[in-house]
C-alpha atoms as one frame of an Amber mdcrd trajectory, in Angstrom:
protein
  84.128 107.250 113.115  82.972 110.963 113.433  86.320 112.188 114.522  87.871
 110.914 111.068  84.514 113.028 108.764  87.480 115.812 107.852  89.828 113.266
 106.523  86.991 111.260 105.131  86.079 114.038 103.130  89.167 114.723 101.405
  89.270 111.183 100.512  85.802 111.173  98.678  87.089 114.216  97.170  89.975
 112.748  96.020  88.235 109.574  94.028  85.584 111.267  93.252  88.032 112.099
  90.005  88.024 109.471  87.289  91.634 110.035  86.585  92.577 109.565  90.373
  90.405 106.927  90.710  92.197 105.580  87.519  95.597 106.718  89.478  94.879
 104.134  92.279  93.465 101.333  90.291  96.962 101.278  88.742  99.311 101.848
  91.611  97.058  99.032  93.478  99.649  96.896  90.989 102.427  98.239  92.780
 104.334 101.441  92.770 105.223 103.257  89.602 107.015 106.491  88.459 105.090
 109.308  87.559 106.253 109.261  83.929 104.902 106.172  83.661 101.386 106.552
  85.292 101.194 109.749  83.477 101.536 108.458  79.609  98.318 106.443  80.345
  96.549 109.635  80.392  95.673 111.963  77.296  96.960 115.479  79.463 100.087
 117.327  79.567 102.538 116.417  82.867 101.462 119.831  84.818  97.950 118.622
  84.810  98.679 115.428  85.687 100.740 116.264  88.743  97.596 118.498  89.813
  95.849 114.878  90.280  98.941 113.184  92.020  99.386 116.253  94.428  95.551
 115.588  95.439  95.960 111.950  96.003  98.942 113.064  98.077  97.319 115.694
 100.310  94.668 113.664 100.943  96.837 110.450 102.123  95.925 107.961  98.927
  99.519 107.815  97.641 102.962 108.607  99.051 105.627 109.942  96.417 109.668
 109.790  97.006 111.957 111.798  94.365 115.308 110.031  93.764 117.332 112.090
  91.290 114.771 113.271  88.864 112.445 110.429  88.983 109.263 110.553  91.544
 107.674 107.295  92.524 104.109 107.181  93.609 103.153 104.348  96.148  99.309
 103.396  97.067  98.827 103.833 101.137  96.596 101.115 101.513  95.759 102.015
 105.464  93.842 105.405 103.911  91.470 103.484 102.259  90.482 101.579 104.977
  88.758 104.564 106.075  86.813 104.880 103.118  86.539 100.641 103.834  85.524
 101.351 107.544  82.830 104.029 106.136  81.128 101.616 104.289  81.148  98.881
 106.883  79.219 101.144 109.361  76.776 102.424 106.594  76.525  98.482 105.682
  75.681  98.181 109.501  73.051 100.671 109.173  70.853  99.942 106.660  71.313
  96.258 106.935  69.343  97.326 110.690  66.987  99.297 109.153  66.149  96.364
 106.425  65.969  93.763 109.011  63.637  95.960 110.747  61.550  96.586 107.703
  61.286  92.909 106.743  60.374  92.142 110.774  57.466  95.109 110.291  56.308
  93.582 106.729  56.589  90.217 107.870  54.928  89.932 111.187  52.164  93.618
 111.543  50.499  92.495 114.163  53.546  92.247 116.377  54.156  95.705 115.604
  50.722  97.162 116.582  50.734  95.810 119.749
């Protein structure tokens, strides 16, 4: 998992936006023009693309032009690292809570 922090990063970065969290939610129904995903949001086209060129740097979407229309696609593989993240923190504290309970639950073991 370390060697994927960097790309992790951009990823949190990335949804850390309501709008691009927004962005996803709605391409997670299938791909879409930009166009389209942009009239669901009160901002001119400019700043809009700002948002879709993030999603894009960072690996969340995948746009293709064809003539003048740009279609934005979720890449569901990025966010399993965001999936895989979670998992090992899950891992973690799930450890640390069994662990706990153990220490809470039986002392005297612990002392000895």
């Amino acid at each position: 998992m370390a060697q994927h922090l960097p790309e992790l990063d951009g990823v949190f970065v990335a949804l850390a936006d309501p709008t691009r969290r927004a962005v996803v939610r709605r391409l997670g129904h299938g791909p879409t023009s930009v166009g389209d995903l942009a009239r669901e949001f009160p901002m001119t086209l400019p700043s809009f693309m700002k948002h879709v060129r993030t999603l894009e740097a960072n690996g969340l979407i995948r746009t293709v032009k064809s003539g003048r229309v740009r279609t934005c696609a979720l890449n569901r593989e990025r966010l399993g690292l965001v999936d895989d993240w979670l998992a090992e923190q899950r891992r973690i504290w799930e450890g640390r809570t069994d662990r706990l309970e153990q220490f809470v639950t039986d002392p005297e073991e612990e002392s000895q």
